[in-house]
Every structure is written in structure tokens, then in C-alpha cells.
Coordinates of C-alpha atoms and ligand atoms in Angstrom, one line a residue:
X1 CA -6.8 -5.6 88.3
X2 CA -10.1 -5.1 86.7
X3 CA -9.8 -2.8 83.8
X4 CA -13.3 -1.5 83.6
X5 CA -12.5 1.3 81.2
X6 CA -11.0 1.4 77.7
X7 CA -9.7 -2.2 77.9
X8 CA -9.0 -1.8 74.2
X9 CA -6.4 0.8 74.7
X10 CA -4.3 -1.4 77.0
X11 CA -5.0 -4.3 74.6
X12 CA -3.6 -2.2 71.8
X13 CA -0.6 -1.2 73.8
X14 CA 0.1 -4.8 74.6
X15 CA -0.1 -5.7 70.9
X16 CA 2.2 -2.7 70.0
X17 CA 4.8 -3.7 72.6
X18 CA 4.8 -7.3 71.3
X19 CA 4.4 -6.8 67.6
X20 CA 4.9 -3.2 66.5
X21 CA 7.3 -1.6 69.0
X22 CA 7.9 1.2 66.5
X23 CA 4.9 2.0 64.5
X24 CA 3.8 4.7 62.1
X25 CA 0.2 5.4 61.1
X26 CA -0.1 6.7 57.5
X27 CA 0.6 10.5 57.8
X28 CA 1.1 10.1 61.6
X29 CA 4.1 10.2 63.9
X30 CA 6.2 7.3 64.9
X31 CA 4.8 5.6 68.0
X32 CA 7.4 4.1 70.4
X33 CA 5.9 1.5 72.7
X34 CA 8.5 -0.3 74.8
X35 CA 9.9 0.9 78.1
X36 CA 13.5 0.5 77.0
X37 CA 13.0 2.5 73.8
X38 CA 10.9 5.2 75.4
X39 CA 13.5 5.7 78.1
X40 CA 16.3 5.8 75.5
X41 CA 14.4 8.4 73.4
X42 CA 13.9 10.6 76.5
X43 CA 17.5 10.2 77.5
X44 CA 19.2 10.9 74.1
X45 CA 18.2 14.5 73.7
X46 CA 20.8 15.0 71.0
X47 CA 19.1 12.5 68.7
X48 CA 15.6 13.3 69.8
X49 CA 14.9 17.0 69.9
X50 CA 12.2 18.6 72.1
X51 CA 12.1 21.6 69.7
X52 CA 9.0 20.3 67.9
X53 CA 7.3 23.5 67.1
X54 CA 6.1 24.0 63.5
X55 CA 6.1 27.8 64.0
X56 CA 8.7 29.4 61.6
X57 CA 11.8 30.5 63.5
X58 CA 11.2 34.2 62.8
X59 CA 7.7 34.1 64.3
X60 CA 8.6 32.3 67.5
X61 CA 8.1 33.8 70.9
X62 CA 10.5 32.9 73.7
X63 CA 10.9 29.1 73.8
X64 CA 9.6 27.2 76.8
X65 CA 11.8 24.9 78.7
X66 CA 9.7 21.8 77.8
X67 CA 10.1 22.5 74.0
X68 CA 13.7 23.5 73.9
X69 CA 17.1 21.7 73.6
X70 CA 20.5 22.5 75.2
X71 CA 22.0 25.1 75.5
X72 CA 18.7 27.1 75.8
X73 CA 17.1 24.4 78.0
X74 CA 20.1 24.2 80.4
X75 CA 19.9 27.9 81.1
X76 CA 16.2 28.0 81.7
X77 CA 16.1 24.8 83.8
X78 CA 19.0 26.0 85.9
X79 CA 17.4 29.3 86.7
X80 CA 14.1 27.8 87.5
X81 CA 15.3 24.7 89.4
X82 CA 16.6 26.9 92.2
X83 CA 13.0 28.1 92.9
X84 CA 11.8 24.5 92.8
X85 CA 14.1 23.2 95.5
X86 CA 12.3 20.5 97.6
X87 CA 12.5 22.8 100.7
X88 CA 10.5 25.4 98.9
X89 CA 7.9 22.8 97.7
X90 CA 7.7 21.2 101.1
X91 CA 6.9 24.6 102.6
X92 CA 3.6 24.4 100.6
X93 CA 2.4 21.3 102.4
X94 CA 0.3 23.2 104.9
X95 CA -1.4 25.3 102.2
X96 CA -2.2 22.2 100.1
X97 CA -3.5 20.3 103.2
X98 CA -5.7 23.2 104.2
X99 CA -7.1 23.7 100.6
X100 CA -7.8 20.0 100.3
X101 CA -9.5 20.0 103.7
X102 CA -11.7 23.0 102.7
X103 CA -12.7 21.3 99.4
X104 CA -13.5 18.1 101.2
X105 CA -15.7 19.8 103.8
X106 CA -17.6 21.5 100.9
X107 CA -18.1 18.1 99.3
X108 CA -19.4 16.7 102.5
X109 CA -22.8 18.4 101.9
X110 CA -23.7 15.6 99.6
X111 CA -23.3 11.9 98.9
X112 CA -22.6 12.7 95.3
X113 CA -20.1 14.9 93.6
X114 CA -18.6 15.9 90.2
X115 CA -15.1 15.2 91.4
X116 CA -13.1 17.2 88.8
X117 CA -15.0 20.4 89.6
X118 CA -15.1 19.8 93.4
X119 CA -11.5 18.7 94.0
X120 CA -9.3 17.4 91.2
X121 CA -9.2 20.7 89.2
X122 CA -9.3 23.4 92.0
X123 CA -6.6 21.9 94.1
X124 CA -3.7 22.0 91.5
X125 CA -5.0 25.4 90.2
X126 CA -4.8 26.9 93.7
X127 CA -1.3 25.5 94.2
X128 CA 0.0 26.9 90.9
X129 CA -1.9 30.2 91.4
X130 CA -0.2 30.5 94.8
X131 CA 3.2 29.8 93.3
X132 CA 2.7 32.4 90.7
X133 CA 1.4 35.0 93.2
X134 CA -2.1 35.2 91.7
X135 CA -4.2 37.3 94.0
X136 CA -7.1 35.4 95.7
X137 CA -9.8 37.3 93.8
X138 CA -8.2 36.4 90.4
X139 CA -8.1 32.7 90.8
X140 CA -11.4 32.1 88.9
X141 CA -10.1 34.1 85.9
X142 CA -6.8 32.3 86.1
X143 CA -8.6 28.9 86.0
X144 CA -10.7 30.0 82.9
X145 CA -7.6 31.0 81.0
X146 CA -5.9 27.8 82.0
X147 CA -8.9 25.7 80.8
X148 CA -9.1 27.5 77.5
X149 CA -5.4 27.3 76.8
X150 CA -5.2 23.6 77.8
X151 CA -8.2 22.6 75.7
X152 CA -6.4 24.1 72.7
X153 CA -2.9 22.9 73.5
X154 CA -2.6 20.9 70.2
X155 CA -3.4 23.9 68.1
X156 CA -1.2 26.1 70.1
X157 CA 1.8 23.8 69.6
X158 CA 1.1 23.5 65.9
X159 CA 1.0 27.3 65.7
X160 CA -2.7 27.5 64.9
X161 CA -4.5 28.6 68.1
X162 CA -8.2 29.3 68.0
X163 CA -9.2 33.0 68.4
X164 CA -10.5 32.0 71.9
X165 CA -7.2 30.5 72.9
X166 CA -5.2 33.5 71.5
X167 CA -7.5 35.9 73.5
X168 CA -7.0 33.9 76.7
X169 CA -3.2 33.8 76.2
X170 CA -3.1 37.6 75.6
X171 CA -5.2 38.3 78.7
X172 CA -3.1 36.0 80.8
X173 CA 0.1 37.5 79.6
X174 CA -1.1 41.0 80.4
X175 CA -2.2 39.9 83.8
X176 CA 1.2 38.4 84.6
X177 CA 3.2 41.3 83.2
X178 CA 1.3 43.4 85.8
X179 CA 2.1 40.8 88.6
X180 CA 5.8 40.7 87.6
X181 CA 6.0 44.5 87.8
X182 CA 4.3 44.5 91.2
X183 CA 6.5 41.7 92.5
X184 CA 9.6 43.6 91.3
X185 CA 8.5 46.5 93.4
X186 CA 7.4 44.5 96.4
X187 CA 8.9 41.0 96.5
X188 CA 6.7 38.3 98.2
X189 CA 7.3 34.7 99.4
X190 CA 6.2 32.9 96.3
X191 CA 7.9 31.1 93.4
X192 CA 7.4 33.8 90.8
X193 CA 8.9 36.4 93.1
X194 CA 11.9 34.1 93.7
X195 CA 12.2 33.6 90.0
X196 CA 12.2 37.3 89.4
X197 CA 15.1 37.7 91.9
X198 CA 17.1 34.6 90.8
X199 CA 20.4 35.5 89.3
X200 CA 23.1 33.0 88.4
X201 CA 26.2 33.1 86.1
X202 CA 23.6 32.6 83.3
X203 CA 22.0 36.0 84.2
X204 CA 18.4 36.6 85.1
X205 CA 15.2 35.7 83.4
X206 CA 13.7 38.3 81.2
X207 CA 10.0 39.3 81.3
X208 CA 9.3 37.2 78.2
X209 CA 11.1 34.2 79.8
X210 CA 9.1 34.7 83.0
X211 CA 5.9 34.8 81.1
X212 CA 6.8 31.7 79.1
X213 CA 7.4 30.0 82.4
X214 CA 4.0 31.0 83.8
X215 CA 2.4 29.5 80.7
X216 CA 4.4 26.3 81.0
X217 CA 3.4 25.8 84.6
X218 CA -0.3 26.0 83.6
X219 CA 0.1 23.5 80.8
X220 CA 2.5 21.1 82.6
X221 CA 1.2 21.2 86.2
X222 CA -2.5 21.6 86.2
X223 CA -4.3 19.0 84.1
X224 CA -1.6 16.4 84.9
X225 CA -2.2 16.7 88.6
X226 CA -6.0 16.6 88.0
X227 CA -5.3 13.4 86.1
X228 CA -3.4 12.0 89.1
X229 CA -6.3 12.7 91.5
X230 CA -8.9 11.2 89.2
X231 CA -6.5 8.2 88.7
X232 CA -6.5 7.7 92.5
X233 CA -10.3 7.7 92.5
X234 CA -10.3 5.2 89.6
X235 CA -8.1 2.9 91.6
X236 CA -10.4 3.2 94.7
X237 CA -13.3 2.4 92.4
X238 CA -11.8 -0.6 90.7
X239 CA -10.2 -2.0 93.8
X240 CA -12.0 -1.0 97.0
X241 CA -9.6 -3.2 98.9
X242 CA -6.8 -0.6 98.3
X243 CA -9.0 1.9 100.3
X244 CA -9.2 -0.5 103.2
X245 CA -5.5 -1.3 103.0
X246 CA -4.5 2.4 103.1
X247 CA -6.8 3.0 106.1
X248 CA -5.1 0.2 107.9
X249 CA -1.7 1.2 106.9
X250 CA -1.3 4.9 105.7
X251 CA 2.5 4.3 105.4
X252 CA 1.6 2.7 102.0
X253 CA 0.4 6.0 100.6
X254 CA 3.7 6.9 98.8
X255 CA 3.9 3.5 96.9
X256 CA 0.2 3.6 96.3
X257 CA 0.6 7.0 94.5
X258 CA 3.6 5.8 92.5
X259 CA 1.6 2.7 91.3
X260 CA -1.3 5.0 90.4
X261 CA 1.0 7.1 88.3
X262 CA 2.3 3.9 86.6
X263 CA -1.1 2.4 85.9
X264 CA -3.0 5.6 85.0
X265 CA -0.2 7.8 83.7
X266 CA -1.6 11.3 83.3
X267 CA 1.0 12.5 80.8
X268 CA 0.4 9.4 78.6
X269 CA 2.5 10.4 75.6
X270 CA 5.0 13.1 74.8
X271 CA 6.7 14.2 71.5
X272 CA 10.2 14.5 70.0
X273 CA 11.7 15.1 66.6
X274 CA 14.6 13.1 65.2
X275 CA 17.7 15.1 64.4
X276 CA 19.3 12.2 62.3
X277 CA 18.4 8.9 60.8
X278 CA 18.2 6.5 63.7
X279 CA 17.3 2.8 64.3
X280 CA 14.9 2.0 67.1
X281 CA 13.8 -1.6 67.8
X282 CA 15.2 -2.6 64.4
X283 CA 13.3 0.1 62.5
X284 CA 15.1 3.0 60.8
X285 CA 13.4 6.3 61.4
X286 CA 14.6 9.1 59.1
X287 CA 15.8 12.5 60.3
X288 CA 13.2 15.3 61.0
X289 CA 10.4 12.9 61.8
X290 CA 8.0 13.3 64.7
X291 CA 8.1 10.6 67.3
X292 CA 5.6 9.8 70.1
X293 CA 7.3 8.1 73.2
X294 CA 4.2 6.4 74.7
X295 CA 4.7 6.7 78.4
X296 CA 1.5 5.0 79.5
X297 CA 2.3 2.1 77.2
X298 CA 5.9 1.8 78.5
X299 CA 4.6 1.8 82.0
X300 CA 2.9 -1.5 81.4
X301 CA 5.8 -3.2 79.8
X302 CA 5.9 -6.8 80.9
X303 CA 9.7 -7.0 80.5
X304 CA 10.2 -4.4 83.2
X305 CA 7.1 -4.8 85.5
X306 CA 6.1 -8.1 87.0
X307 CA 2.4 -8.6 86.3
X308 CA 2.1 -5.1 84.8
X309 CA -1.7 -5.1 84.5
X310 CA -2.0 -5.7 88.3
X311 CA -2.1 -2.8 90.7
X312 CA 0.4 -3.6 93.4
X313 CA 0.0 -1.2 96.3
X314 CA 3.5 -1.7 97.5
X315 CA 5.3 -2.2 94.2
X316 CA 9.0 -1.3 94.8
X317 CA 11.1 -0.6 92.8
X318 CA 8.7 1.0 90.4
X319 CA 10.7 2.5 87.5
X320 CA 7.7 4.1 85.8
X321 CA 8.3 6.9 83.3
X322 CA 5.2 8.9 84.4
X323 CA 7.4 11.9 85.1
X324 CA 9.6 11.4 82.0
X325 CA 13.3 10.8 82.1
X326 CA 16.5 12.6 81.2
X327 CA 17.0 16.4 81.1
X328 CA 13.3 17.2 80.8
X329 CA 12.2 15.0 83.7
X330 CA 9.3 16.6 85.5
X331 CA 10.4 19.6 87.5
X332 CA 7.1 19.5 89.5
X333 CA 7.3 15.8 90.4
X334 CA 7.9 16.4 94.1
X335 CA 5.0 18.8 94.2
X336 CA 2.7 16.4 92.2
X337 CA 3.6 13.5 94.5
X338 CA 2.9 15.7 97.6
X339 CA -0.5 16.7 96.2
X340 CA -1.4 13.1 95.4
X341 CA -0.3 11.9 98.8
X342 CA -2.3 14.6 100.6
X343 CA -5.4 13.8 98.5
X344 CA -5.2 10.1 99.2
X345 CA -4.7 10.7 103.0
X346 CA -7.6 13.1 103.1
X347 CA -9.9 10.6 101.3
X348 CA -9.1 7.7 103.6
X349 CA -9.6 10.0 106.6
X350 CA -13.0 11.5 105.5
X351 CA -14.5 8.6 103.5
X352 CA -15.4 5.0 103.8
X353 CA -15.4 4.5 100.0
X354 CA -15.8 6.2 96.7
X355 CA -17.4 4.8 93.5
X356 CA -17.7 6.1 89.9
X357 CA -21.3 6.6 88.9
X358 CA -22.3 4.5 85.8
X359 CA -20.9 5.9 82.6
X360 CA -18.1 7.9 84.3
X361 CA -15.4 5.3 83.4
X362 CA -15.9 6.3 79.8
X363 CA -14.3 9.7 80.6
X364 CA -10.9 8.1 81.1
X365 CA -8.3 7.8 78.4
X366 CA -7.5 11.5 77.6
X367 CA -4.1 13.1 78.0
X368 CA -4.7 14.9 81.3
X369 CA -7.5 12.7 82.6
X370 CA -11.3 13.0 82.5
X371 CA -12.9 16.5 82.3
X372 CA -15.8 15.4 84.4
X373 CA -16.1 12.5 86.9
X374 CA -19.4 11.8 88.7
X375 CA -18.9 9.8 91.9
X376 CA -20.9 8.5 94.8
X377 CA -19.2 8.9 98.2
X378 CA -19.7 7.0 101.5
X379 CA -18.6 9.5 104.1
X380 CA -16.9 8.3 107.3
X381 CA -19.0 9.2 110.3
Ligands
HEM1 C1 1.0 14.0 88.2 C2 1.4 15.2 87.7 C3 2.4 15.4 86.7 C4 2.9 14.5 85.7 C5 2.4 13.1 85.4 C6 3.9 15.2 85.0 C7 4.6 14.7 83.9 C8 5.6 15.3 83.2 C9 6.4 14.7 82.2 C10 6.2 13.3 81.6 C11 7.3 15.7 81.8 C12 8.4 15.5 80.7 C13 7.8 15.7 79.3 C14 8.8 15.4 78.2 O1 10.0 15.0 78.5 O2 8.5 15.7 77.0 C15 7.1 16.8 82.6 C16 7.9 18.0 82.5 C17 7.6 19.1 83.2 N1 6.7 19.3 84.3 FE1 5.5 17.8 85.0 N2 4.0 16.5 85.5 C18 3.2 16.6 86.5 C19 3.0 17.7 87.4 C20 3.8 18.9 87.3 C21 3.6 20.0 88.2 C22 2.7 20.1 89.4 C23 4.5 21.0 87.7 C24 4.8 22.3 88.2 C25 4.0 23.0 89.0 C26 5.2 20.4 86.5 C27 6.1 21.1 85.8 C28 6.8 20.5 84.8 C29 7.8 21.3 84.0 C30 8.3 22.7 84.3 C31 8.3 20.4 83.1 C32 9.4 20.7 82.0 C33 10.7 20.3 82.5 C34 11.8 20.5 81.4 O3 11.5 20.6 80.2 O4 13.0 20.5 81.8 N3 4.7 19.1 86.3 N4 6.1 16.6 83.5

């Protein structure tokens, strides 16, 4: 595979896996590079806590599922999983296909596009907005809040959000409290409405927990899926043969999407905190230290993947960690795969090829994927 962008990142990853599988920058967190170790860190949630917030306990709002440990995590995940059942997600297929088709038709006006704005951002936002029962006229506002919150995610996690991010969070919370009240009165066929109604032996979700879940979906499900879509374009650009192969054999789309997730992992790194002294790859990490399981690096580990730098359209098995592992594994994985597969199918139907415009490759390498991506498109006639 031709790595036209950021070859140095993957070079560095290779060096880390070989020579510094557990590595700490001065004043930084411990970076964990190998597949085996990343998987173990994600699996052993007793030793590696997800409760990484630096906000003092007394100032915390309701914890989100992603940043909590059992038993809090079990309760939230159980309540929410019900509404994420594959049948409920599959029922969104038509909506996603229709939205993708509309966006594609709008793009057809030109041989060029800024792909993030035209497709990769609006598609996941619409899907999540629909799940959360956002009214059609409010989607633009919802997208603005989501962008502001995501671009400040580091500060938010470290309890130091910018005034802009705090204002966006407040407005969004107010909006969703209104929606929750409306859906309690008049239930609808969407995920938020189902969550409001869900009751198990663990009780029901409170308004605060419902809000926290709305916030989490924005953070976890939007930019990551945008990253998957831009990753797909990146593969088509770097290896135009894959485009032709998929046109000839669309049955390869599922393995193509898995391989894209492996090679261009949108959630490239996550975070944990040690609860005790622990040894990883021969290095002792003390308790209460921050740790970065490097998902994108693990996904190119030569001891697990044959020719890891090569994009193999039919790689199977493909034990990548792009959706995490263990109790926090991605709840939206089925939905994200569905979106990726629908986008790939739509592209091969409507296009003969898609290329990054010069300079666009420099946009890759960020957590959720590039924020802009200029492309030239050859439309199928
Ligand atoms: C290609 C797109 C996506 C990728 C690569 C991705 C990746 C991930 C990863 C790696 C984690 C685990 C993080 C950790 O253990 O620290 C995670 C968790 C999660 N994801 Fe995704 N995600 C994607 C799309 C989505 C979507 C579309 C949704 C929902 C609409 C979603 C909802 C969640 C939730 C709720 C969690 C937390 C699960 C828990 O803590 O138990 N994700 N995701």
C-alpha cells in the first residue's frame, strides 16, 4: 500500500512496537503500542480504569458510560444496550441510504467537493440526530453544538472547557431536556424515546443520565464515523484498484470496510488509568498513571496481521481493535459499519473514481479524521 500521508507516524509506530512497546514521554502518559498489550489493557478493566476525569469528585456531573467503571458502567450499558439492539439499528438502513443518496445527488452538481462538509459530516450527524429525536429544523444547531464540543473535547475531559464549549454544552442540555419532556408526553419511534421508556431491574435512566448519554453519542459517534468515511476515500485515492474491485464484486464491501477501519482507525488512541502497579511488556507502570492504548498502532502489529502495511480488501480474519475491546467495546459498531458499507456502495454506484486534491492528504492523522477534504470526482454516466 502506498502511504502517501504521514509516513512518519507509521514509521514511529513500527519503531515503538519493536523497540519501545511501553513508552513514556517526559510529563506524558504511558503509550502502549503492541496489539497484545493494547487488547489486554482494554480487557482488564479492574487494573486499567476508564474513570480518567481530573474533575474533583464533588464537582462531577453524571458519569458517562465511556468514562466509568463497573458497577456504574454495567448499569448504564445494560439500560442503553436494549435500545441499540441490531434490529433497531437495521431499521435505520432505509433512512441512511436515503440520506446518503440525497447528499450524493447534491454533490453531483460538480466534479469537485469538500467531502467532509458534503457527505462525511452530515451523514453521521443526521443519523444521530434522528436517533435522539432532533427535529428537522434543529439539525444545523445540533451540528454546531456537536462541532464546538468535539473540538474542545480534550479540555472538557480535563475539566477546563473553553467558554465557547461550556455555552454549547449548556444550550444543548437545555434543548435535550425539552425534547425529553416532549417525548415523555408523546413517545416516538426513536432511540431517545425508547431509552426514556426502558426499565429493567436496574431501574430507569434519570434525566441527567439521559443527557449524559446524548452528549456521549455526539462525542463517540459523530467524528469517528466521519473519520471512517474519509478513510474510505483515502483508500480509493491510494489504491484505485480497490474501487474497480468493489464495482466488480460488491460482496467485498464488508471486508473492505473492516480493512479500512484497521488501516485508518478513526479512534486512534484511547485512555485509561492504572489502579495498581502493573507490568506491561516488561516495564513496571506505577498505580494512578495515565495510559494511552494506541489502537491505530496495534492495528498494524506485524505479529498479528500478515503484511500489516498492505491493504487487503478481503482480509479475514481481521482482529483489529478499531472498535475497542472488552466491556467498553463500541456500542455503535453495528451502526458505524452499516454507514460505512452504505457509503462505499453509494460511491461505487455513482462514481468511476475519487481522488484527493493535492495537499489534502496532509489533513489526515487527527483523532476523528480530517476536518476538510478536497476531492476531485469522476462521476459515472
Ligand atoms: C467508525 C466509527 C466508530 C469508531 C471507530 C468507534 C470506536 C469506538 C471505540 C474504540 C470505543 C471504545 C473506547 C474505549 O474503550 O476507551 C467506542 C465506544 C463507544 N462508542 Fe464508538 N465508534 C464509532 C462509532 C460509534 C457510533 C456511530 C456510536 C453511536 C451512535 C458509538 C457509540 C459508542 C459508545 C456509546 C461507546 C461507549 C461504550 C462503553 O463505554 O461501554 N460509536 N467506540
